[in-house]
Each structure stands twice: as structure tokens, then as C-alpha cells.
Short mmCIF file of C-alpha atoms and ligand atoms in Angstrom, two decimals:
data_model
loop_
_atom_site.label_atom_id
_atom_site.label_comp_id
_atom_site.label_asym_id
_atom_site.label_seq_id
_atom_site.Cartn_x
_atom_site.Cartn_y
_atom_site.Cartn_z
CA MET P 240 38.56 37.27 -24.75
CA THR P 241 37.66 40.83 -25.69
CA ALA P 242 37.20 41.85 -29.34
CA PRO P 243 40.33 43.13 -31.08
CA LEU P 244 40.73 46.91 -31.14
CA ARG P 245 40.63 48.84 -34.40
CA ALA P 246 44.04 48.72 -36.11
CA LYS P 247 44.49 52.47 -36.18
CA ASP P 248 44.35 52.79 -32.39
CA PRO P 249 47.81 52.13 -30.96
CA ILE P 250 47.76 49.77 -27.99
CA ALA P 251 50.05 50.66 -25.08
CA VAL P 252 51.37 48.03 -22.70
CA THR P 253 53.47 49.13 -19.72
CA VAL P 254 56.33 47.12 -18.29
CA SER P 255 56.18 48.15 -14.62
CA LEU P 256 59.68 48.26 -13.14
CA GLY P 257 59.56 51.32 -10.87
CA ASP P 258 61.64 54.19 -12.24
CA ARG P 259 62.76 51.93 -15.12
CA SER P 260 59.16 51.36 -16.32
CA TYR P 261 58.53 51.75 -20.03
CA ASP P 262 55.80 51.53 -22.63
CA ILE P 263 55.40 49.16 -25.56
CA VAL P 264 53.42 50.97 -28.27
CA ILE P 265 51.78 48.56 -30.72
CA GLY P 266 50.02 49.36 -33.99
CA GLY P 267 50.23 49.81 -37.74
CA GLY P 268 51.97 53.05 -38.74
CA GLN P 269 53.51 53.70 -35.32
CA LEU P 270 57.01 54.18 -36.78
CA GLY P 271 55.80 57.63 -37.83
CA SER P 272 55.32 58.55 -34.15
CA LEU P 273 58.87 57.59 -33.13
CA GLY P 274 60.37 61.11 -33.24
CA ARG P 275 57.51 62.64 -31.29
CA ARG P 276 57.66 59.92 -28.65
CA ILE P 277 61.43 60.26 -28.26
CA CYS P 278 61.15 64.05 -27.93
CA ALA P 279 58.63 63.60 -25.14
CA LEU P 280 60.83 61.02 -23.41
CA ARG P 281 64.29 62.63 -23.79
CA PRO P 282 63.97 66.24 -24.99
CA GLY P 283 67.10 67.38 -26.84
CA ALA P 284 68.66 63.91 -27.10
CA LYS P 285 70.71 62.88 -30.15
CA ALA P 286 70.16 59.40 -31.54
CA ALA P 287 72.04 56.65 -33.38
CA ILE P 288 70.14 53.98 -35.26
CA VAL P 289 71.56 50.44 -35.31
CA THR P 290 70.04 48.25 -38.01
CA ASP P 291 70.86 45.44 -40.46
CA GLU P 292 71.24 45.60 -44.23
CA THR P 293 67.86 44.07 -45.05
CA VAL P 294 65.90 46.20 -42.60
CA ALA P 295 67.86 49.30 -43.68
CA ARG P 296 66.75 48.77 -47.26
CA HIS P 297 63.11 48.72 -46.18
CA TYR P 298 62.88 51.10 -43.25
CA LEU P 299 65.99 53.18 -42.51
CA ALA P 300 64.86 56.16 -44.60
CA ALA P 301 61.38 56.13 -42.99
CA THR P 302 62.94 55.95 -39.52
CA GLU P 303 65.32 58.84 -40.23
CA ALA P 304 62.40 60.85 -41.62
CA ALA P 305 60.30 60.19 -38.49
CA LEU P 306 63.17 61.42 -36.32
CA ALA P 307 64.00 64.42 -38.56
CA ALA P 308 60.34 65.51 -38.48
CA ALA P 309 60.73 65.90 -34.71
CA GLY P 310 64.08 67.70 -35.11
CA ILE P 311 66.20 64.75 -33.95
CA ALA P 312 69.61 64.36 -35.58
CA ALA P 313 70.41 60.69 -36.10
CA ALA P 314 73.54 58.82 -37.15
CA SER P 315 73.21 55.22 -38.27
CA VAL P 316 75.25 52.02 -38.31
CA THR P 317 74.23 49.11 -40.52
CA VAL P 318 75.45 45.55 -39.83
CA PRO P 319 75.07 42.42 -41.97
CA ALA P 320 71.73 40.61 -41.53
CA GLY P 321 71.70 37.39 -39.50
CA GLU P 322 72.95 35.77 -36.30
CA SER P 323 76.60 36.16 -37.38
CA SER P 324 76.29 39.83 -36.39
CA LYS P 325 75.97 38.90 -32.70
CA THR P 326 79.76 38.53 -32.48
CA PHE P 327 82.68 40.54 -31.03
CA PRO P 328 83.92 42.00 -34.35
CA VAL P 329 80.49 43.41 -35.26
CA PHE P 330 79.92 44.50 -31.67
CA GLU P 331 83.19 46.46 -31.83
CA THR P 332 82.10 48.14 -35.07
CA VAL P 333 78.83 49.19 -33.44
CA CYS P 334 80.56 50.59 -30.34
CA GLU P 335 83.15 52.50 -32.38
CA SER P 336 80.40 53.92 -34.60
CA LEU P 337 78.45 55.11 -31.55
CA ILE P 338 81.57 56.79 -30.18
CA ALA P 339 82.30 58.37 -33.59
CA ALA P 340 78.71 59.67 -33.68
CA ARG P 341 79.34 61.31 -30.27
CA ILE P 342 76.51 59.46 -28.59
CA GLU P 343 76.81 60.37 -24.93
CA ARG P 344 74.93 59.85 -21.68
CA GLY P 345 71.47 61.33 -22.22
CA ASP P 346 71.47 60.39 -25.91
CA LEU P 347 69.73 57.34 -27.33
CA VAL P 348 70.55 54.19 -29.25
CA ILE P 349 67.70 53.00 -31.49
CA ALA P 350 67.60 49.28 -32.34
CA LEU P 351 65.76 48.98 -35.66
CA GLY P 352 65.43 45.32 -36.62
CA GLY P 353 64.76 41.79 -35.44
CA GLY P 354 66.09 40.01 -32.38
CA VAL P 355 69.65 40.05 -33.70
CA VAL P 356 69.80 43.84 -33.94
CA GLY P 357 67.86 44.25 -30.68
CA ASP P 358 70.25 42.00 -28.74
CA LEU P 359 73.37 43.54 -30.31
CA ALA P 360 72.36 47.20 -30.02
CA GLY P 361 70.89 46.61 -26.56
CA PHE P 362 74.16 45.11 -25.33
CA ALA P 363 76.15 47.98 -26.86
CA ALA P 364 73.81 50.41 -25.05
CA ALA P 365 74.26 48.47 -21.80
CA VAL P 366 78.04 48.87 -21.76
CA MET P 367 78.75 52.04 -23.76
CA ARG P 368 79.70 54.90 -21.43
CA ARG P 369 78.63 52.52 -18.64
CA GLY P 370 75.06 52.55 -19.87
CA LEU P 371 73.12 54.45 -22.51
CA ASP P 372 69.35 54.54 -22.89
CA TYR P 373 67.94 52.74 -25.89
CA VAL P 374 64.71 52.34 -27.80
CA GLN P 375 63.58 49.11 -29.43
CA VAL P 376 61.88 49.32 -32.83
CA PRO P 377 61.29 45.60 -33.47
CA THR P 378 60.64 44.59 -37.08
CA THR P 379 60.11 40.80 -36.85
CA LEU P 380 57.17 39.06 -35.18
CA LEU P 381 59.62 37.32 -32.83
CA ALA P 382 61.11 40.66 -31.81
CA GLN P 383 57.70 42.34 -31.39
CA VAL P 384 56.32 39.65 -29.06
CA ASP P 385 59.50 38.53 -27.32
CA SER P 386 63.05 39.82 -27.72
CA SER P 387 62.36 43.58 -27.65
CA VAL P 388 60.63 43.28 -24.26
CA GLY P 389 62.28 42.37 -20.98
CA GLY P 390 65.80 43.75 -21.21
CA LYS P 391 67.84 40.64 -22.05
CA THR P 392 70.69 41.71 -24.34
CA ALA P 393 73.61 39.62 -25.59
CA ILE P 394 76.07 38.56 -28.23
CA ASP P 395 77.26 35.00 -28.87
CA SER P 396 80.48 33.28 -27.84
CA ARG P 397 82.16 30.74 -30.12
CA ARG P 398 81.14 28.26 -27.42
CA GLY P 399 77.47 29.12 -27.28
CA LYS P 400 74.67 31.56 -27.94
CA ASN P 401 73.92 34.61 -25.79
CA LEU P 402 76.79 33.89 -23.37
CA ILE P 403 78.06 37.50 -23.27
CA GLY P 404 75.34 39.90 -22.24
CA ALA P 405 73.56 42.06 -19.71
CA PHE P 406 70.12 42.86 -18.39
CA HIS P 407 69.37 46.36 -19.67
CA GLN P 408 65.77 47.50 -20.10
CA PRO P 409 64.85 49.75 -23.04
CA ALA P 410 63.29 53.17 -22.39
CA LEU P 411 60.58 52.59 -24.99
CA VAL P 412 59.43 49.93 -27.47
CA VAL P 413 57.65 51.00 -30.66
CA ALA P 414 56.24 47.95 -32.47
CA ASP P 415 54.89 49.08 -35.84
CA THR P 416 52.93 45.99 -36.87
CA ALA P 417 52.71 47.13 -40.51
CA LEU P 418 56.48 46.56 -40.84
CA LEU P 419 55.74 42.83 -40.63
CA ASP P 420 54.19 42.98 -44.12
CA THR P 421 57.66 42.69 -45.69
CA LEU P 422 58.81 39.87 -43.39
CA PRO P 423 59.30 36.57 -45.28
CA ALA P 424 56.39 34.17 -44.55
CA ARG P 425 58.74 31.59 -43.02
CA GLU P 426 60.09 34.17 -40.53
CA PHE P 427 56.56 35.28 -39.60
CA ARG P 428 55.47 31.67 -39.03
CA ALA P 429 58.53 31.01 -36.88
CA GLY P 430 57.71 34.05 -34.72
CA TYR P 431 54.16 32.77 -34.36
CA ALA P 432 55.47 29.78 -32.37
CA GLU P 433 56.31 32.27 -29.58
CA VAL P 434 52.79 33.78 -29.78
CA ALA P 435 51.20 30.33 -29.38
CA LYS P 436 53.65 29.72 -26.52
CA TYR P 437 52.03 32.50 -24.42
CA GLY P 438 48.62 30.87 -24.72
CA LEU P 439 50.04 27.48 -23.82
CA ILE P 440 51.91 28.80 -20.77
CA ALA P 441 49.10 30.59 -19.00
CA ASP P 442 46.13 31.67 -21.13
CA ALA P 443 43.91 28.89 -22.47
CA ASP P 444 41.36 31.45 -23.78
CA PHE P 445 44.06 33.11 -25.86
CA PHE P 446 45.12 29.74 -27.29
CA ALA P 447 41.50 29.00 -28.23
CA TRP P 448 41.25 32.47 -29.80
CA LEU P 449 44.39 31.74 -31.84
CA GLU P 450 42.94 28.41 -33.01
CA ALA P 451 39.90 30.29 -34.32
CA ASN P 452 41.65 33.42 -35.63
CA TRP P 453 45.19 32.50 -36.69
CA GLN P 454 44.46 33.15 -40.36
CA GLN P 455 43.54 36.77 -39.58
CA VAL P 456 46.68 37.07 -37.42
CA PHE P 457 48.75 35.99 -40.43
CA ALA P 458 46.78 38.30 -42.75
CA GLY P 459 47.52 41.41 -40.66
CA GLY P 460 45.36 44.19 -39.27
CA ALA P 461 43.47 44.25 -36.00
CA ALA P 462 43.74 40.52 -35.19
CA ARG P 463 47.51 40.61 -35.61
CA ASP P 464 47.82 43.69 -33.40
CA HIS P 465 45.64 42.00 -30.79
CA ALA P 466 47.77 38.83 -30.76
CA ILE P 467 50.95 40.90 -30.39
CA ALA P 468 49.40 42.98 -27.59
CA VAL P 469 48.22 39.92 -25.62
CA SER P 470 51.71 38.39 -25.99
CA CYS P 471 53.43 41.60 -24.82
CA ARG P 472 51.03 41.96 -21.89
CA MET P 473 51.89 38.50 -20.64
CA LYS P 474 55.63 38.98 -21.08
CA ALA P 475 55.45 42.43 -19.43
CA ALA P 476 53.59 41.03 -16.42
CA ILE P 477 56.03 38.15 -15.97
CA VAL P 478 59.09 40.42 -16.38
CA ALA P 479 57.65 42.91 -13.87
CA ARG P 480 57.36 40.12 -11.28
CA ASP P 481 60.65 38.35 -12.05
CA GLU P 482 63.01 40.61 -14.00
CA ARG P 483 66.16 38.52 -13.44
CA GLU P 484 64.62 35.09 -14.01
CA THR P 485 64.96 33.72 -10.51
CA GLY P 486 61.60 31.94 -10.82
CA GLU P 487 58.49 32.58 -12.89
CA ARG P 488 60.26 34.13 -15.91
CA ALA P 489 61.62 30.65 -16.68
CA LEU P 490 58.08 29.74 -17.85
CA LEU P 491 58.86 31.72 -21.01
CA ASN P 492 61.35 28.94 -21.81
CA LEU P 493 58.51 26.51 -22.63
CA GLY P 494 59.77 24.38 -25.54
CA HIS P 495 63.21 26.01 -25.34
CA THR P 496 65.21 23.22 -23.67
CA PHE P 497 64.41 20.74 -26.44
CA GLY P 498 64.24 23.59 -28.99
CA HIS P 499 67.68 25.03 -28.25
CA ALA P 500 69.24 21.57 -28.47
CA LEU P 501 67.63 20.97 -31.88
CA GLU P 502 68.67 24.44 -33.04
CA ALA P 503 72.25 23.85 -31.92
CA ALA P 504 72.32 20.43 -33.61
CA ALA P 505 71.21 22.14 -36.84
CA GLY P 506 74.07 24.63 -36.42
CA PHE P 507 71.79 27.68 -35.87
CA SER P 508 71.25 27.74 -39.61
CA SER P 509 68.35 28.16 -42.01
CA ARG P 510 67.87 24.38 -41.71
CA LEU P 511 65.84 25.18 -38.61
CA LEU P 512 64.81 28.69 -37.56
CA HIS P 513 64.51 29.46 -33.84
CA GLY P 514 60.70 29.49 -33.88
CA GLU P 515 60.59 26.23 -35.84
CA ALA P 516 62.81 24.63 -33.20
CA ILE P 517 60.47 26.04 -30.53
CA SER P 518 57.45 24.49 -32.28
CA LEU P 519 59.17 21.09 -32.10
CA GLY P 520 60.27 21.83 -28.53
CA ILE P 521 56.69 22.65 -27.46
CA VAL P 522 55.42 19.43 -29.07
CA LEU P 523 58.09 17.46 -27.18
CA ALA P 524 57.40 19.26 -23.87
CA PHE P 525 53.69 18.42 -24.11
CA ALA P 526 54.37 14.82 -25.19
CA PHE P 527 56.84 14.43 -22.32
CA SER P 528 54.23 15.82 -19.90
CA VAL P 529 51.76 13.20 -21.18
CA ARG P 530 54.36 10.50 -20.62
CA LEU P 531 54.84 11.71 -17.04
CA GLY P 532 51.08 11.38 -16.53
CA LEU P 533 50.55 15.12 -16.09
CA LEU P 534 47.91 15.67 -18.78
CA PRO P 535 45.69 13.68 -21.16
CA ALA P 536 47.12 12.81 -24.60
CA ALA P 537 44.19 14.61 -26.26
CA GLN P 538 45.52 17.97 -24.99
CA ALA P 539 48.96 17.38 -26.50
CA ALA P 540 47.29 16.31 -29.75
CA ARG P 541 45.34 19.60 -29.81
CA VAL P 542 48.59 21.57 -29.48
CA GLU P 543 50.15 19.59 -32.34
CA ARG P 544 47.07 20.14 -34.52
CA HIS P 545 47.27 23.91 -34.16
CA LEU P 546 51.01 24.17 -34.79
CA ALA P 547 50.66 21.92 -37.85
CA ALA P 548 47.67 23.95 -39.12
CA VAL P 549 49.76 27.15 -39.29
CA GLY P 550 52.55 25.25 -41.07
CA LEU P 551 55.02 24.88 -38.20
CA PRO P 552 57.00 21.61 -37.92
CA ILE P 553 55.76 19.05 -35.38
CA HIS P 554 57.79 15.99 -36.44
CA LEU P 555 61.52 15.61 -35.76
CA ARG P 556 61.88 13.89 -39.14
CA SER P 557 60.89 17.14 -40.87
CA ILE P 558 64.22 18.77 -39.85
CA ALA P 559 66.26 19.25 -43.03
CA GLY P 560 69.17 16.78 -42.99
CA GLY P 561 67.42 14.61 -40.39
CA PRO P 562 67.14 14.83 -36.59
CA PRO P 563 70.14 14.37 -34.28
CA GLU P 564 70.84 11.17 -32.33
CA PRO P 565 69.44 10.98 -28.75
CA ASP P 566 72.92 11.09 -27.17
CA ARG P 567 73.85 14.20 -29.14
CA LEU P 568 70.59 15.83 -28.03
CA MET P 569 71.21 14.93 -24.38
CA GLU P 570 74.71 16.38 -24.62
CA LEU P 571 73.32 19.64 -26.00
CA ILE P 572 70.53 19.74 -23.38
CA ALA P 573 73.12 19.28 -20.64
CA GLN P 574 75.20 22.15 -22.07
CA ASP P 575 72.20 24.47 -22.29
CA LYS P 576 70.70 23.75 -18.90
CA LYS P 577 72.62 22.87 -15.79
CA VAL P 578 72.23 19.23 -14.86
CA ARG P 579 72.39 18.87 -11.12
CA ARG P 580 72.95 15.35 -9.83
CA GLY P 581 71.24 13.92 -12.91
CA LYS P 582 68.23 16.29 -12.60
CA LEU P 583 67.14 18.83 -15.20
CA THR P 584 64.87 21.87 -15.11
CA PHE P 585 62.01 21.71 -17.61
CA ILE P 586 58.81 23.61 -18.30
CA LEU P 587 56.05 21.01 -18.18
CA ALA P 588 52.29 21.19 -18.76
CA ARG P 589 49.31 20.16 -16.68
CA GLY P 590 47.11 21.40 -19.50
CA ILE P 591 46.80 24.04 -22.21
CA GLY P 592 47.37 27.35 -20.41
CA ASP P 593 48.74 25.61 -17.33
CA CYS P 594 52.51 25.19 -17.45
CA PHE P 595 54.92 25.04 -14.53
CA VAL P 596 58.65 24.94 -13.80
CA ALA P 597 59.82 21.43 -12.84
CA SER P 598 63.35 21.43 -11.46
CA ASP P 599 63.66 17.74 -10.65
CA VAL P 600 63.28 15.97 -13.99
CA GLU P 601 65.43 12.83 -14.26
CA ALA P 602 67.90 13.07 -17.16
CA THR P 603 67.50 9.31 -17.72
CA GLU P 604 63.73 9.76 -18.24
CA VAL P 605 64.34 12.53 -20.77
CA ARG P 606 66.77 10.30 -22.61
CA SER P 607 64.44 7.31 -22.83
CA PHE P 608 61.61 9.62 -23.97
CA LEU P 609 63.83 10.98 -26.76
CA VAL P 610 64.93 7.48 -27.83
CA GLU P 611 61.25 6.52 -28.11
CA LYS P 612 60.29 9.72 -29.98
CA LEU P 613 63.15 9.44 -32.47
CA ALA P 614 62.29 5.78 -33.12
CA GLU P 615 58.60 6.49 -33.76
CA GLN P 616 59.27 9.38 -36.17
N1 NAD A 122 66.59 39.19 -25.84
C1 NAD A 122 65.65 38.28 -25.79
O1 NAD A 122 64.88 38.20 -24.83
C2 NAD A 122 65.50 37.33 -26.93
C3 NAD A 122 64.37 36.51 -27.00
C4 NAD A 122 64.22 35.68 -28.10
C5 NAD A 122 65.19 35.68 -29.10
N2 NAD A 122 66.28 36.49 -29.00
C6 NAD A 122 67.29 36.53 -30.07
O2 NAD A 122 66.67 37.00 -31.25
C7 NAD A 122 67.40 36.54 -32.38
C8 NAD A 122 66.44 36.10 -33.45
O3 NAD A 122 65.61 37.19 -33.80
P1 NAD A 122 64.80 37.23 -35.18
O4 NAD A 122 64.09 35.94 -35.35
O5 NAD A 122 64.03 38.49 -35.17
O6 NAD A 122 65.97 37.21 -36.27
P2 NAD A 122 66.70 38.36 -37.12
O7 NAD A 122 66.88 39.58 -36.33
O8 NAD A 122 67.91 37.72 -37.70
O9 NAD A 122 65.65 38.64 -38.30
C9 NAD A 122 65.34 37.61 -39.21
C10 NAD A 122 65.57 38.05 -40.66
O10 NAD A 122 64.51 38.92 -41.06
C11 NAD A 122 65.02 40.13 -41.61
N3 NAD A 122 64.03 41.17 -41.29
C12 NAD A 122 63.82 41.74 -40.09
N4 NAD A 122 62.74 42.54 -40.14
C13 NAD A 122 62.27 42.49 -41.40
C14 NAD A 122 61.17 43.09 -42.06
N5 NAD A 122 60.28 43.85 -41.40
N6 NAD A 122 61.00 42.84 -43.39
C15 NAD A 122 61.86 42.01 -44.05
N7 NAD A 122 62.90 41.39 -43.46
C16 NAD A 122 63.11 41.63 -42.15
C17 NAD A 122 66.37 40.30 -40.97
O11 NAD A 122 67.21 41.10 -41.77
C18 NAD A 122 66.86 38.86 -40.88
O12 NAD A 122 67.42 38.46 -42.09
C19 NAD A 122 68.32 35.44 -31.88
O13 NAD A 122 69.64 35.92 -31.86
C20 NAD A 122 67.85 35.20 -30.46
O14 NAD A 122 68.90 34.80 -29.59
C21 NAD A 122 66.45 37.31 -27.94
ZN1 ZN A 123 62.31 31.81 -28.22
#
């Protein structure tokens, strides 16, 4: 693994998708370059910023100033913070505000916030005037390493998360890593589960680097920028090869089948943040792989040690209010993933940095594994 770059040098990662290719610009202080970058990309375009109340308090004025410095007029719409903004009523407010701000084809929507704002504003951009360009300015670790890259946009249905959405790639991603300084520690830690996930999927050297350097990643500066850049590079490469998730992109769901079920059982609440559920999901995916005889138990133990060291949950009993029953979990897993003739698709591990998509996992085996796990916890 190469040495981290100096923090003041922005790192650029390109998502190569032909004429829809775009750059992810990563570095501390990069919000200040937003206006200049937008001018270069879409000269003369107007912009509308979509953000949430918490992010607006911290960064809306700085974002408007960065745009104004480049002569870009920008309207803004601020939604309540949290997952409850990924709903039809809030979506309608955003669309009506964009229309009122006279955002037209050739203009830009700017998503300033975490994954909630990115998904909501991205979906509005996907359907408004049959498609507007948009720029992601992710402000959470999760959004900087995951949700702002790859073009998945969505809002939630009453019947499930992310059920109403579209693939719509951004025109640019500006990840100012200094904005993470105001992120609550619990949110940062939850986002880190996705960073560790990249190492576990396909980059054992990166995982080893994280084991040695995670404290510096949490502290900020060059190590943090490096971890975000490595994560974005891997996601960009996978998205470039499999934009619509017909194959390889599913690897990014490591820990997500178990994780989503646990998150749903906890009611998508602060009882269990997404990244915390993913930490538990990764632990379960590795333990299940051991049970299937795919890798030695010592490898799974190493994964657990690292997640526990950074303060992420690794035991089902640590879920506030207690873990769900096995049958409830199986029901939620079946809802999330299609069960075909009793078979499930899972991301399994042959080792750290060596995961694969298994589409023929017996539901009965998953159930007995969960019964055992819940009993031992
Ligand atoms: N599109 C994708 O590919 C993709 C991938 C993963 C997750 N997601 C979605 O992302 C969402 C979760 O994203 P998230 O974890 O970023 O949650 P979030 O957007 O709700 O942000 C978490 C909290 O942190 C606050 N916040 C954001 N930036 C801050 C900052 N710099 N300083 C202080 N507070 C800040 C927000 O106001 C919010 O309260 C989910 O809806 C999930 O479905 C989408
Ligand atoms: Zn995730």
C-alpha cells in the first residue's frame, strides 16, 4: 500500500462510464473549489442546493459563498434531517422548490448532505424535467465512501426502504473531508463499517492498513483522505464494470443481507444505525462462511477483532432492546432478497479480501445458523 498523500492535495478518482464519466474530488477544504469546478463543467448554469437542517446550519452559507465567488446564483431547499425525509411528501416539496427556483435542463441540483439528502436530491434530479444534472457534496463518511458514488437514487415506500428510485449518475462528486469534523462520532464510526467492507471484499492489503492506521483515519488528515480515496476507487471500478448490478456490483452488499434485516427489525431507528447493522452483518457473513467450511475461523476472528477495536458492534446482544427472533429475521431476509425455491443470494468469504457472490445458499442453513448464533449470544 502506497503512503498517504499530503492532505492539501486533492485526490481525483474517475468513475469511467463513457460520456457519463465523472470525477470524485477528495480532500480537506475542497468545498471552496465547488463554484470553480461547476463553472468549468457547466458554464452559465444556475444551481439549487438541497440540504437538511443540520447540514444547513454547518455548511449552507459556506456552500453558497463558494458558488457566489464563481458567479453562480443558487436557490436552496432545506428538509428535516433523517431518513423520514426520503418520503413522498418531502420529495414533493423538493420538486416544487426546484420548479419554483426555475431550475431547467442545463442547470444543476446540488445535494449537500449525507446519504439521505443524496438519495432524495438525486432522485428528484433523475425525474425532474425528465432528468437534470446533479452534483453530490457528501458530508457524512458513509456518503463520501458509498452513497454519493454510483448513481443509485431513491426514496422509501411505507412497505420498504429504497423501493422508489432510479439509476442516475451525478456529474461530479466533491468530498470535502474536513466537513467530517462536525459529524457525531457514532455516525463516523458507522460509516467506517463501509470502509472496512471494501478491504474485506477485495483488498486484503487495505484491510491490514486499516488495522494499523484506523486511529489516524478517525483523527482526520491524510490517513482519512487516503481511506476515503481507496474506498471510492474500489466502488468506482466496480460501478464502471457493472453499473446496473447484474453481477459484480452485488459484492458491495457484503454484510447487507443480515444487516438490512437487523436494521428493519430495529425499525430503522437510532437503536441501530445502518453502519452498525452492517458491522453485525459482516460478522455474521464471515461466521456463516466459516460454518460452510469456506475459510478458517481465525480469519473471521480477525475481522471481529478489528470491528470491535474501532467500537463497532459485533454481538447481536448489543442491539438496544435485544436482537430479533430467528423467524422474524428470516422473514425480513426473505423480504429483502428474493428467495428462489428455498435458495438465497449471499456475499460469502473465502478469506479477508476474497469475497464472492453465492446465489445458491439454502434458506434452511441460514436459519439454523441464526438459531445457533442467537443462542450463543
Ligand atoms: N445510494 C446509495 O448507493 C446508498 C448507499 C448506502 C446508503 N444509502 C442511503 O444513505 C442513507 C444513510 O446515509 P447517512 O448515514 O449519511 O445518513 P444521513 O444523511 O441521515 O446523515 C446522518 C446524520 O448526520 C447529519 N450530518 C450529515 N453531515 C453532517 C456533518 N458534516 N456534520 C454534522 N452532522 C452531519 C445529518 O443531518 C443526519 O442527521 C440511507 O437512507 C441509505 O439508504 C444510499
Ligand atoms: Zn451500506
